[in-house]
Every structure is written in C-alpha cells, then in structure tokens.
Short mmCIF file of C-alpha atoms in Angstrom, two decimals:
data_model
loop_
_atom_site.label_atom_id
_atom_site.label_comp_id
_atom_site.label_asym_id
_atom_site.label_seq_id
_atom_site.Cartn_x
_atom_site.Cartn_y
_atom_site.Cartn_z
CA UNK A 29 -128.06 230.07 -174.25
CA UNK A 30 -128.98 230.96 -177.59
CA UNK A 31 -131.85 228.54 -178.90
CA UNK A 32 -131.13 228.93 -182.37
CA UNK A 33 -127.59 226.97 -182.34
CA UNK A 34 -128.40 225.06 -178.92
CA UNK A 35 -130.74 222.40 -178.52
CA UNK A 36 -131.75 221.75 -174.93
CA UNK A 37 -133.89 217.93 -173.97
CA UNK A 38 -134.21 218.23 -170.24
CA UNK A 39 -135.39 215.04 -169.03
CA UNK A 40 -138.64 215.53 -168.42
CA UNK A 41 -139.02 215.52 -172.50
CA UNK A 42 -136.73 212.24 -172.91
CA UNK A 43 -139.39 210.14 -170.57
CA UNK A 44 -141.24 209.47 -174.35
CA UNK A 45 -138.08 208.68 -175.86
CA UNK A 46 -137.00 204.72 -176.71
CA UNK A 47 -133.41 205.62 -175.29
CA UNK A 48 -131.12 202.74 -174.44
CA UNK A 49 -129.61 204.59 -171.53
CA UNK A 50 -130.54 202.97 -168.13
CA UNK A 51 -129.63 206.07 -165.94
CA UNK A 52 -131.52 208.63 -165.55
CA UNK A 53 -130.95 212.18 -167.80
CA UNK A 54 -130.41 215.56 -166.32
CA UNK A 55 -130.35 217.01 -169.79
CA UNK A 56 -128.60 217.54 -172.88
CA UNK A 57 -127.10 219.96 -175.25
CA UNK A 58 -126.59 219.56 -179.21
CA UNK A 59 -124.77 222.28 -180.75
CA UNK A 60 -126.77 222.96 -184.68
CA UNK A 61 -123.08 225.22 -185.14
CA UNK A 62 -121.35 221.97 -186.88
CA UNK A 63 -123.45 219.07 -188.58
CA UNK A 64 -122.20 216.07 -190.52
CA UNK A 65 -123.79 213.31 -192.62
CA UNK A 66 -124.26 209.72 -191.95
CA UNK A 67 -122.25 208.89 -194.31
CA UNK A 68 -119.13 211.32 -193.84
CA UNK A 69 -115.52 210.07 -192.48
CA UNK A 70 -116.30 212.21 -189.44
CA UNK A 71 -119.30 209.89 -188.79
CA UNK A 72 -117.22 207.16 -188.86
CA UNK A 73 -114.69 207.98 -186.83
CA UNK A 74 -117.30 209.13 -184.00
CA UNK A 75 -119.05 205.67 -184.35
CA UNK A 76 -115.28 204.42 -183.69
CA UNK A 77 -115.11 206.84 -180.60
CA UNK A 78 -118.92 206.01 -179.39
CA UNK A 79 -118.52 202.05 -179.60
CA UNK A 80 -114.74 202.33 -178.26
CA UNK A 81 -114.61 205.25 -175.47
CA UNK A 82 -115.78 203.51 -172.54
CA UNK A 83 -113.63 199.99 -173.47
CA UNK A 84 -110.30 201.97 -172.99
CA UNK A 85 -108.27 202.50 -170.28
CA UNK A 86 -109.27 205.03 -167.90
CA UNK A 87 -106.92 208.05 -167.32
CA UNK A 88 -104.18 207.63 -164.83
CA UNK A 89 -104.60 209.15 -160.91
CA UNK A 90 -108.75 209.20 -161.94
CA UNK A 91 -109.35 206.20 -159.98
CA UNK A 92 -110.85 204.70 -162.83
CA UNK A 93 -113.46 207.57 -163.28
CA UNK A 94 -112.38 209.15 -166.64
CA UNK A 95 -112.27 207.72 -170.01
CA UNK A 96 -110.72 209.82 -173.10
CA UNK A 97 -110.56 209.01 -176.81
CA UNK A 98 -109.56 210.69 -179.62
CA UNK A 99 -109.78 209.54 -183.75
CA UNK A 100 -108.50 211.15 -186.85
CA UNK A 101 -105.75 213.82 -187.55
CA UNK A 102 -106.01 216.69 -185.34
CA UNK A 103 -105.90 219.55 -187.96
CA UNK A 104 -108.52 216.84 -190.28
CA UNK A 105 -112.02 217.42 -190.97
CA UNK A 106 -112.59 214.11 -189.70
CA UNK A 107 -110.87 214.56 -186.62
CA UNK A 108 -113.20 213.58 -183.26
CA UNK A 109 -112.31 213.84 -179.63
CA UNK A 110 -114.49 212.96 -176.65
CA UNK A 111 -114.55 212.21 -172.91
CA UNK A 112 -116.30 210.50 -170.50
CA UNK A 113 -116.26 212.17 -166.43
CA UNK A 114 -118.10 209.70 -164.07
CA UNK A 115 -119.21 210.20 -160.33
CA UNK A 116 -116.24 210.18 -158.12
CA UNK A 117 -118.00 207.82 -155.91
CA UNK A 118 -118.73 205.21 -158.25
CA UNK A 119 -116.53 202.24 -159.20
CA UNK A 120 -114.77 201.78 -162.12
CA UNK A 121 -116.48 198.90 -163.01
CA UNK A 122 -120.05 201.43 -162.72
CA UNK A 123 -118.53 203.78 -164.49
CA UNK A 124 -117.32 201.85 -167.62
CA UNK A 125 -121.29 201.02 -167.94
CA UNK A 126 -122.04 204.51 -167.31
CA UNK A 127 -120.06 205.64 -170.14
CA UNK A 128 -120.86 202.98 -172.21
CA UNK A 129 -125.27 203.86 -171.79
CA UNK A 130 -123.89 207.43 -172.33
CA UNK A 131 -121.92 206.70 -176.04
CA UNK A 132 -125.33 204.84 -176.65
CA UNK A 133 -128.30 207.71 -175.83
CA UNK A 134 -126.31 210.67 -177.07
CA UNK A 135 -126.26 209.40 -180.48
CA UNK A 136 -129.52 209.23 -180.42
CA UNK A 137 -130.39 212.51 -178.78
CA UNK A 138 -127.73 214.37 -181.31
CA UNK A 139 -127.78 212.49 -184.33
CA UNK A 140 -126.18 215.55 -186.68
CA UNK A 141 -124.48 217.30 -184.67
CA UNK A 142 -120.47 216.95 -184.47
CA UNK A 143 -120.60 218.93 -180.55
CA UNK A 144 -122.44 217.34 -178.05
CA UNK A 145 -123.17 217.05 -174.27
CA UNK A 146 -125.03 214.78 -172.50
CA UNK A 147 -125.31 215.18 -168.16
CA UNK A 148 -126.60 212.08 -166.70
CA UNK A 149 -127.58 211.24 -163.04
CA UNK A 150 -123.89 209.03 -162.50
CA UNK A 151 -121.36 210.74 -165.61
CA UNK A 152 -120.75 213.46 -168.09
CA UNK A 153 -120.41 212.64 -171.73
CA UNK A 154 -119.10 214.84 -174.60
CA UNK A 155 -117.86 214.62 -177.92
CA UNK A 156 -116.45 217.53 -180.42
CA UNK A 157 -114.82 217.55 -183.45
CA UNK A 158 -112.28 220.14 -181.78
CA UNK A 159 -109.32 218.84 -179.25
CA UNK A 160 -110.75 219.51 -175.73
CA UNK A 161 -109.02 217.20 -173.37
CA UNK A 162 -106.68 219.87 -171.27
CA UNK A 163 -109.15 222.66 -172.42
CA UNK A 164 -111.41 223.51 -168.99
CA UNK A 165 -114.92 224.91 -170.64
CA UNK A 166 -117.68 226.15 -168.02
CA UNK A 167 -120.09 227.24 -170.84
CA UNK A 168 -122.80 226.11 -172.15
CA UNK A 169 -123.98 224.87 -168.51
CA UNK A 170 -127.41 223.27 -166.97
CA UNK A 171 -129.15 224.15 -164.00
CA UNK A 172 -132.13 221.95 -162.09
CA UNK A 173 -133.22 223.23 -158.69
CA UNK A 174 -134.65 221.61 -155.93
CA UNK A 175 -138.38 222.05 -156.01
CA UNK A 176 -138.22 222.46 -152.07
CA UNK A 177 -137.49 225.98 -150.81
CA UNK A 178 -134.84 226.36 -148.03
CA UNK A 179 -134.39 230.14 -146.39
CA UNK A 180 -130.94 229.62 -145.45
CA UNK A 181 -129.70 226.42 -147.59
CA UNK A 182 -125.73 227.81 -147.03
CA UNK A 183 -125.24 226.17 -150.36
CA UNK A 184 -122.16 228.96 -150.82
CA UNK A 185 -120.63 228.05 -148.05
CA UNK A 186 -120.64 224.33 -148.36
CA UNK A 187 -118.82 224.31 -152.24
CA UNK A 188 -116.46 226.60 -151.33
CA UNK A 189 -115.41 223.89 -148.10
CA UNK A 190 -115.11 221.19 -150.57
CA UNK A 191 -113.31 223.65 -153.12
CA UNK A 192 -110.18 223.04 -151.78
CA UNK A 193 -110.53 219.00 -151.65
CA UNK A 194 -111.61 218.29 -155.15
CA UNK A 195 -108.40 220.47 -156.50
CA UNK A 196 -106.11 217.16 -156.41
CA UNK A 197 -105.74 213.61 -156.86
CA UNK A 198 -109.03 212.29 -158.74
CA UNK A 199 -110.40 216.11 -157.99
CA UNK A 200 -113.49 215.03 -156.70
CA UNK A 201 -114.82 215.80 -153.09
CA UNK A 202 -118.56 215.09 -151.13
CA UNK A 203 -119.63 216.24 -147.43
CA UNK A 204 -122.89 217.73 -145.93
CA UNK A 205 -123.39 220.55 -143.64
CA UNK A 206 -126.30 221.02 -141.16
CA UNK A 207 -128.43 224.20 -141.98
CA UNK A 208 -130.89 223.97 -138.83
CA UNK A 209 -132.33 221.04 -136.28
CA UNK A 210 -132.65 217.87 -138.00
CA UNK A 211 -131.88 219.66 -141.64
CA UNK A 212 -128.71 218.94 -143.40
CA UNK A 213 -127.72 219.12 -147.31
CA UNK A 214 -125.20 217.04 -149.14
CA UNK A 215 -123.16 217.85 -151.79
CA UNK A 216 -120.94 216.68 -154.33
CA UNK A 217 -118.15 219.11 -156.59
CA UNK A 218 -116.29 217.27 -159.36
CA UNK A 219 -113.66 218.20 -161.76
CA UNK A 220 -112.19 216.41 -165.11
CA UNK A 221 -108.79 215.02 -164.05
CA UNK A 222 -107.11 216.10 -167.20
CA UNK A 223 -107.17 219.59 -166.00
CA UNK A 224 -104.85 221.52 -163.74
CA UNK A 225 -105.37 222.82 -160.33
CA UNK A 226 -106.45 226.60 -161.47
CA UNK A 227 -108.60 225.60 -164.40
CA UNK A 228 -110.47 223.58 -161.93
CA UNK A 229 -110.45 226.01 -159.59
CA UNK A 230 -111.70 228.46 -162.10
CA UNK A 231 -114.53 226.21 -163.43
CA UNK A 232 -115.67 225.67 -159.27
CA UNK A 233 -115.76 229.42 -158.77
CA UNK A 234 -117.73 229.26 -161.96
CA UNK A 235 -120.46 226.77 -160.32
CA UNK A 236 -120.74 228.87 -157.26
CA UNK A 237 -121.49 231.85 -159.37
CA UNK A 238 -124.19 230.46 -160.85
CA UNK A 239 -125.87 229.35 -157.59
CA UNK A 240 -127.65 232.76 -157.52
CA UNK A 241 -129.99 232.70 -161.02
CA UNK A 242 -130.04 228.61 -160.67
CA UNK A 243 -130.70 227.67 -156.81
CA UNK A 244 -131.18 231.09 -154.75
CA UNK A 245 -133.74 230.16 -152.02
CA UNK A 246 -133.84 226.39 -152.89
CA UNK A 247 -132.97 223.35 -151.02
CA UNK A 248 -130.15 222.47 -153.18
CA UNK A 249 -129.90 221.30 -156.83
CA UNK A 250 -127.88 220.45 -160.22
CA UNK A 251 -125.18 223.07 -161.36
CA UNK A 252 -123.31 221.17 -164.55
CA UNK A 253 -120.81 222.37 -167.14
CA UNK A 254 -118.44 220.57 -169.93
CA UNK A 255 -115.74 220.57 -167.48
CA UNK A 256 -116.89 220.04 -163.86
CA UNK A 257 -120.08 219.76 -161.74
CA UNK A 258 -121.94 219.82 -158.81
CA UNK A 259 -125.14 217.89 -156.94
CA UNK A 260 -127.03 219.62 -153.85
CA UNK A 261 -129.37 217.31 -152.16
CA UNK A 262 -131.26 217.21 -148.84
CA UNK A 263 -130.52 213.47 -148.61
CA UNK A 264 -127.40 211.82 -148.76
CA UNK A 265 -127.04 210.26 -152.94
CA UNK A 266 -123.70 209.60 -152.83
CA UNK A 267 -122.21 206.27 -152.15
CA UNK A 268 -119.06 207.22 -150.00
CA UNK A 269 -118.92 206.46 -146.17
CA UNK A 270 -119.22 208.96 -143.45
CA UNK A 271 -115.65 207.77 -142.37
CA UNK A 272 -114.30 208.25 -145.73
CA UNK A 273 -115.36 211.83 -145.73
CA UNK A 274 -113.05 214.72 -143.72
CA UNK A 275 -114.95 217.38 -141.97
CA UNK A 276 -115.59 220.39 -144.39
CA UNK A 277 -114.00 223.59 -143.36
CA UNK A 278 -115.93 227.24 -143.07
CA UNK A 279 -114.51 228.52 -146.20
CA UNK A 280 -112.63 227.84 -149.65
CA UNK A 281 -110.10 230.90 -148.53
CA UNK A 282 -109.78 229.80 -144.83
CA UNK A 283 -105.81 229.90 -143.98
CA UNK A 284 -105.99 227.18 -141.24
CA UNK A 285 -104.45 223.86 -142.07
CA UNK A 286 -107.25 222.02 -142.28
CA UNK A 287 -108.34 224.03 -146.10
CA UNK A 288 -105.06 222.74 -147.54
CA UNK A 289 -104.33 219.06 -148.79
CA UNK A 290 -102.21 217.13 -146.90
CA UNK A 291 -99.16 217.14 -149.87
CA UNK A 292 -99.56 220.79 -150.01
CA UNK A 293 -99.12 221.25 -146.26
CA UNK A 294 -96.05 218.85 -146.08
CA UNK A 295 -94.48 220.66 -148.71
CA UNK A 296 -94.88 224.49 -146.94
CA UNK A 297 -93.10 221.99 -143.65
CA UNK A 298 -90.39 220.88 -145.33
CA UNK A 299 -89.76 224.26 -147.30
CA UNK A 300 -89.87 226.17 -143.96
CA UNK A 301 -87.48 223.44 -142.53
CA UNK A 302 -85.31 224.08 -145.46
CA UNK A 303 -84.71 228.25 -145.63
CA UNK A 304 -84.34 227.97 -141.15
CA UNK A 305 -81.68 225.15 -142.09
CA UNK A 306 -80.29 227.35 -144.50
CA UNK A 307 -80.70 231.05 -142.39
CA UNK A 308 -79.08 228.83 -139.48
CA UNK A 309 -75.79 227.51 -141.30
CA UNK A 310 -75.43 231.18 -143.17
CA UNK A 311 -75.28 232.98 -139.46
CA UNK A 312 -73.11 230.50 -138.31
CA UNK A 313 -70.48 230.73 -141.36
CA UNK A 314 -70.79 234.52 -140.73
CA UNK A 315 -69.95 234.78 -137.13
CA UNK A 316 -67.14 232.42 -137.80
CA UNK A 317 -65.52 234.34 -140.75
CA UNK A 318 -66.14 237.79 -138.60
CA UNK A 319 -64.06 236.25 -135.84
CA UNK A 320 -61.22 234.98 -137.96
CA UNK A 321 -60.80 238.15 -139.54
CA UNK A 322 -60.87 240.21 -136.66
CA UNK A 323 -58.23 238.21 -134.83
CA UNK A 324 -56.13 237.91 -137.91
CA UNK A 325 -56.33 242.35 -137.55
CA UNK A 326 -55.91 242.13 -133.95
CA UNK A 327 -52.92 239.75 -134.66
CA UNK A 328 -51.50 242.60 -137.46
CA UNK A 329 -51.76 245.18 -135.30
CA UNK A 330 -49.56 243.55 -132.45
CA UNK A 331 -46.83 242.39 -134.95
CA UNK A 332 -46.80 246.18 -135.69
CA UNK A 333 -46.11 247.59 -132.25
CA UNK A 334 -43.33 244.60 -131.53
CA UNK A 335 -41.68 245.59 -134.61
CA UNK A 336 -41.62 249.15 -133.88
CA UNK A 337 -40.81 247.93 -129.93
CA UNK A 338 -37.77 245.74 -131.59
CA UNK A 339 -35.68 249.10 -132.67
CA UNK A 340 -36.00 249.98 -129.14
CA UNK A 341 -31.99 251.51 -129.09
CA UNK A 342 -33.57 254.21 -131.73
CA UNK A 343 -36.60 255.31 -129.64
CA UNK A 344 -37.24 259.05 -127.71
CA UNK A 345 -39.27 259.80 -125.03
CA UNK A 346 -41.63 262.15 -125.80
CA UNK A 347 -41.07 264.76 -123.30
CA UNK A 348 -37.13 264.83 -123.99
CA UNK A 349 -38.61 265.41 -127.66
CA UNK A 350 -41.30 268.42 -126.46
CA UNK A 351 -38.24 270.29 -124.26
CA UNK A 352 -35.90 269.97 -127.50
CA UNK A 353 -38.45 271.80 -129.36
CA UNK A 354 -40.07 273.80 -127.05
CA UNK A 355 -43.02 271.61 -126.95
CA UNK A 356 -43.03 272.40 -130.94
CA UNK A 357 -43.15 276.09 -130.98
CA UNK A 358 -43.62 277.76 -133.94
CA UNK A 359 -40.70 279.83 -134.02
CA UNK A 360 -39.03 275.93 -133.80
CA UNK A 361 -41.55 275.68 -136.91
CA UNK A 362 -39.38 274.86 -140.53
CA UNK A 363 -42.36 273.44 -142.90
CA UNK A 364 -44.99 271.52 -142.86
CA UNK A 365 -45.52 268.62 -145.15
CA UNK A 366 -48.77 266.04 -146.86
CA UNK A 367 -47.95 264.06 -143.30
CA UNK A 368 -47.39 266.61 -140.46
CA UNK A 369 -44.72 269.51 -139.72
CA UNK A 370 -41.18 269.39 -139.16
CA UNK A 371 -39.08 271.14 -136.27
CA UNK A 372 -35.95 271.97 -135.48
CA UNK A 373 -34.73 270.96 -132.16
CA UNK A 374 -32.03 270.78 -129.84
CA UNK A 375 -31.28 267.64 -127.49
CA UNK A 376 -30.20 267.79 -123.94
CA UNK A 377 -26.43 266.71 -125.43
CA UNK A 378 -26.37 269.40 -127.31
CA UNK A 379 -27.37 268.24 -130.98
CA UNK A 380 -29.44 269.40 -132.83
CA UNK A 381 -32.27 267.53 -134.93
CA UNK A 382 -35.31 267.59 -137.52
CA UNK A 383 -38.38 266.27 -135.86
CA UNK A 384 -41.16 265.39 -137.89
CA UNK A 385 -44.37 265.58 -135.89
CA UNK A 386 -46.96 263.13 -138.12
CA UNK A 387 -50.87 264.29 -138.42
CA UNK A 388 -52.97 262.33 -136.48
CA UNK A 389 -55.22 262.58 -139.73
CA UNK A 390 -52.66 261.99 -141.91
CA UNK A 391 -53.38 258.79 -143.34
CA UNK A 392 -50.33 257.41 -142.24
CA UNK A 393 -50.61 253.97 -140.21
CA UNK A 394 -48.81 252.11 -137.84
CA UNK A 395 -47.93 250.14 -141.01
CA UNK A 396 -46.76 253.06 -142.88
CA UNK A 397 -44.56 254.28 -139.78
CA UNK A 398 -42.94 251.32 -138.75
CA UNK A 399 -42.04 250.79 -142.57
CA UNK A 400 -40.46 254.26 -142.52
CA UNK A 401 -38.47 254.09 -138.94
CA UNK A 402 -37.11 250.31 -140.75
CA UNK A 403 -35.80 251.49 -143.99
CA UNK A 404 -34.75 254.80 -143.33
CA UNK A 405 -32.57 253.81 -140.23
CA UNK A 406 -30.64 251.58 -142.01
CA UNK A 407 -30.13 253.80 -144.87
CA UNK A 408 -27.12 255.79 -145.34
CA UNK A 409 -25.74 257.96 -148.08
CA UNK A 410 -24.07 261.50 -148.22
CA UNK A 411 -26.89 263.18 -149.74
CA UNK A 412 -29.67 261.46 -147.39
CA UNK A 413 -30.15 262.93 -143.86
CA UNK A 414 -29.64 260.43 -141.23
CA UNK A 415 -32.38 259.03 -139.25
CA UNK A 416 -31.43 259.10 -135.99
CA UNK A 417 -34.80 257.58 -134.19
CA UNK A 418 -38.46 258.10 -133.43
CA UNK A 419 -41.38 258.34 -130.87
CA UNK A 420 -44.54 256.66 -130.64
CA UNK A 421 -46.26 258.06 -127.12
CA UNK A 422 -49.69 259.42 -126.27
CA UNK A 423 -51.26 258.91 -130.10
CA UNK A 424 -47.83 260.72 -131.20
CA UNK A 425 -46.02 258.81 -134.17
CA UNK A 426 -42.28 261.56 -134.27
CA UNK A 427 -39.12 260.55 -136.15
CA UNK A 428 -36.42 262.09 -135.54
CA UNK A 429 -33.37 263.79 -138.03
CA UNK A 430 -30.25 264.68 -138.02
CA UNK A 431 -30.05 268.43 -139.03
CA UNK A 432 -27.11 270.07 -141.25
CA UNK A 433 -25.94 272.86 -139.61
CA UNK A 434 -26.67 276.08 -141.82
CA UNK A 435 -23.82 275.46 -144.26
CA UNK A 436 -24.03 272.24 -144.84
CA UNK A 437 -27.85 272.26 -145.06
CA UNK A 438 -27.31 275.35 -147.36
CA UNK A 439 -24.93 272.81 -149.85
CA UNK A 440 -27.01 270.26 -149.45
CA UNK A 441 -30.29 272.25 -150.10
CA UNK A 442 -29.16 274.99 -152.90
CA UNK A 443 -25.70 274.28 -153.54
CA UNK A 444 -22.72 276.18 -152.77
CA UNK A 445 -22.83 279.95 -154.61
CA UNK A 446 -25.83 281.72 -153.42
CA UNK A 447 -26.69 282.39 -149.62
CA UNK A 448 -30.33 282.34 -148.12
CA UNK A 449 -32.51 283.71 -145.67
CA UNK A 450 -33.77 281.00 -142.96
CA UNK A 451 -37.29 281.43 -144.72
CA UNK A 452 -36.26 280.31 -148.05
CA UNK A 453 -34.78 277.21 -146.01
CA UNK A 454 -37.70 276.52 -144.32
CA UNK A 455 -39.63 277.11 -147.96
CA UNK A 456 -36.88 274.24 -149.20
CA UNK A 457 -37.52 271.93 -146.38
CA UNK A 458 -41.43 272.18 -146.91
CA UNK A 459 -41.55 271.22 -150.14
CA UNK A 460 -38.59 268.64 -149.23
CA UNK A 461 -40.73 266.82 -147.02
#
C-alpha cells in the first residue's frame, strides 16, 4: 500500500482510542486521495448515510446480512454511497448492531476522508463518494496471521472447498478440515451479495493468492478486502452448527457432484433430460419419414412395371427381337442416337422393323419408357412411323418400329427427286433419332 495516500490503524493502536464500537477492530483504511470539510454538503449527506445505513432494509436473498445506502446525485460532488457486509453466521438482528457500532467508530477513525474502510471482528464497513455497490474491489486489502506456526496448515486447500459454496444464495460458506491427530482449522469465505457469481469468484481467487506473503507457515489468519473476506482459525469462531455445515470437498475445480450447488446440478439434470428428449423424438421422426418415402418409391416403381405390363398385346420377347436382328449386328446397325442405337430387323412373319435398343446409361427411366411406349402407340399420322411395340427383358428397355421400305423411307426422309446411298440413310436416321 502506499503510506502516503493510505492510512492504516491496526487494532493494536485503537486499544488507546475512546471508540464507541463494542466489537473488536481488525483494522482500518482511510484513503488521504479525497478529503472534505465538516461543513461541506458531502459531510452531510455521509452523516445522513452513517446515522441511516444500518436502520434500512437489508438487501434481498442476504439473509439479512447486507445493508446498502446511497445519498446525493450520482454524477454530484456531494454524492455518498456505502455498505455494510456482516458475518454470514450472525443474525440479522446482530448484524443491524454491527453495522450500526461500525457507522459510529469509522467516523471517528476517518474523520476527513470521503473513502473509507473499516474490518471489524463480526462486519465490513465502507463508504465512498464513488458508486460501488455492483463494483467487486479486492484492493486495498488487510492481512493478520496467526501467531502460531503450522507446517502443513492446508489453508489452500480448505478455501478453495468452500469456493464453490459461498458463490450463491447469501454467498457465504464455513467448514474445518483436519491437518493432523487432534489438529483441525476452521474457516470462514464471504462475499458481498450485490455481486455476481464471477466477481466473487474472482475476489476468492484473490484471497487465496494472498495466503502466501500473509499466512505461509501459519496456523491460519485474517485475509480481508472491500469486497469479500476470509477468517482461518484453529478453533471453531463461528456460530453455525456442525449439522448445518456440508462436508467440504478436496478442491474448488473438483468435477464430482458434490463441488457444485444443488440448483446448478438440477439444472445440468434437467438440460441433459431435455437434448436426450429431444435427440430421441428427432430419430424417431427420421426413421418414420425414411420409411414413408421409401415405400411411396417402392410403390412408384410398381405402378411403373403394371403400366408397362397393361399394354401387354404390344410387347416382344426378347429373343424373337435378337434373331430379327441378328442379335443386333452391326451390319443390322442404322444410327445411333443421345438414348441407344437403332436396328433394322426382320420378324419371323416376314416384316421388317426399326428397333431401338436404349443405353443402359442413358438416363432414360422406367418413367421415361413407359411414357414413350403410351403416347407413341396411340399416335398415328402419315408422317410419324408407327410404333408397333416394345421389350423390357434382362435390364433391356427395346421399342420397336415400323420401317419404310427404301422408297418410302427415301420420301419420307429426303423427299422424292434425289436418290441415296444406304449410308446417307443411316446418317438421316441418326440424327432422326
């Protein structure tokens, strides 16, 4: 701390001192940064806050162990804010009189000065003319040791188990842990209420970092800030029953249920219970949509073949269809279109056809086929060629032409004047189909 704008009365020094507090003092601190006259309105309004604090309603959820008070205009010169952070074990009733023997002895103590802290044995009082309720503040902070030495005290180890307790509700937490035989220490760790859950957890940390330069080798101890505190005894000083206390766990980071409060732990339950609900209903909505669709395509896919299967009287077996064209020899071979090649072909009665053999990798469906076979068949016109049926065998899909004997086809392909070779006819039908 630096002396020159901190003045420090441990309590040692306040023995002489006429105070009117009846609890004892751990110590004080009067900052010399901001001063102000008797006679000023900021004096006034911190006798207001000094006489009044302690007389007001306690915050809510603090169990009746924090008082707040502010008077003036915020952005005024006059403007003074204080608070008053009692012992979680006390009563309400003790800590109203704790507070009020506070308000009393730090005027005294800091007569001048406009920031001010005062740590006694059962509360924390402090005034400033800046806002600090909701401001967590772990500087300037007061250290006594223990007097006793203690080579393995484990005084780590027991804040960090109560870390976790004092996050919540009133955010104070006390328990003791045995160090060896017949040797146990007690401790306290207490937080102002009107702070969240990480600035308190911040200003703890805080207190367990200064354990090393205040307590290192000592039985235990006082570690005190502006915004939360802690008490290491060898004796039990606080006031709470042994059944009122839980078992403290190894650590602060431990990941076993026990480290967590009990609202926090529901609340992981009932989320968990909530995304397996969820995962559950999702899977099951899944499956059922997969199913539907897939019988709706095995459905489509049936309706195809029946349709095809209902123009039965215009259907070829394949084999009559493979001895027509000499089981599609080239030299049968007339073009070859963007779905397969077309032959020409002879039946066993004599007449003779266009068969176009489909690609397998054509594109063309089931769908597209049974479309074709449909239409066309019912189709006729002088300049269309006739369908006359088709043949769906052994991954096959064939329909079947009538073919225009070379004159005809020869009108029908380049008109009557000019004659041409059967390669330009097969060119002609290539780009036909």
């Amino acid at each position: 701390m630096n002396s020159s704008s901190l003045i420090l009365l441990l309590s040692v020094l306040m023995v002489s001192l006429p105070l009117s507090s009846a609890q004892p003092v751990w110590g004080y601190n009067c900052s010399n940064n901001r001063n102000y006259t008797r006679n000023s309105s900021f004096a006034a309004n911190l006798n207001t806050l000094l006489s009044s604090i302690a007389s007001g309603a306690p915050l809510a959820g603090s169990r009746g162990h924090f008082h707040n008070l502010t008077v003036g205009a915020k952005q005024g010169d006059d403007f003074a804010s204080g608070t008053c952070l009692c012992r979680g074990d006390l009563s309400s009733t003790d800590c109203t009189s704790s507070c009020m023997d506070a308000a009393k002895s730090i005027r005294q103590v800091c007569p001048t000065q406009k920031q001010a802290i005062g740590w006694y044995r059962d509360c924390v009082f402090r005034y400033s003319d800046q806002p600090i309720l909701g401001v967590m503040s772990s500087s300037p902070w007061f250290c006594s040791a223990n007097p006793a030495n203690a080579s393995n005290p484990k005084l780590t180890a027991l804040l960090q188990s109560l870390g976790p307790k004092a996050l919540y509700g009133p955010k104070y937490a006390a328990g003791s842990r045995r160090v060896s035989g017949s040797l146990s220490v007690f401790a306290d760790l207490g937080c102002n209420p009107d702070l969240n859950v990480s600035d308190c957890s911040r200003c703890y940390q805080d207190i367990i970092n200064y354990i090393p330069s205040c307590c290192h080798g000592k039985a235990g101890g006082a570690i005190l800030t502006p915004s939360c505190d802690s008490r290491v005894e060898t004796y039990q000083f606080y006031h709470l029953s042994a059944d009122s206390l839980s078992p403290a766990p190894t650590s602060l980071s431990s990941s076993t249920s026990k480290d967590y409060p009990e609202r926090k732990r529901k609340s992981l339950e009932i989320s968990a219970i909530a995304v397996a609900t969820f995962l559950a209903v999702f899977v099951v909505v899944g499956i059922w949509i997969y199913r539907r669709q897939r019988k709706a395509r095995h459905a489509t896919n049936e309706e195809d073949i029946e349709d095809i299967i209902a123009v039965e009287s215009l259907q070829f077996d394949l084999a009559a269809i493979k001895a027509a064209t000499c089981n599609f020899s080239w030299d049968n071979k007339l073009g070859e279109g963007g779905f397969g090649e077309v032959y020409k072909g002879k039946l066993g009665n004599g007449q003779e056809v266009a068969v176009k053999r489909l690609s397998k990798n054509s594109g063309q469906g089931i769908a597209e086929f049974k479309t074709e076979v449909i239409l066309v068949a019912g189709l006729q016109h002088k300049n269309l060629v006739k369908l006359l049926g088709f043949c769906m065998a052994s991954k096959e899909k064939i329909l079947v032409y009538e073919f225009l004997s070379n004159s005809s086809l020869d009108r029908f392909l380049f008109g009557n004047h000019k004659k041409h070779s059967p390669q330009s006819v097969k060119a002609k039908m290539f780009h036909l189909n």
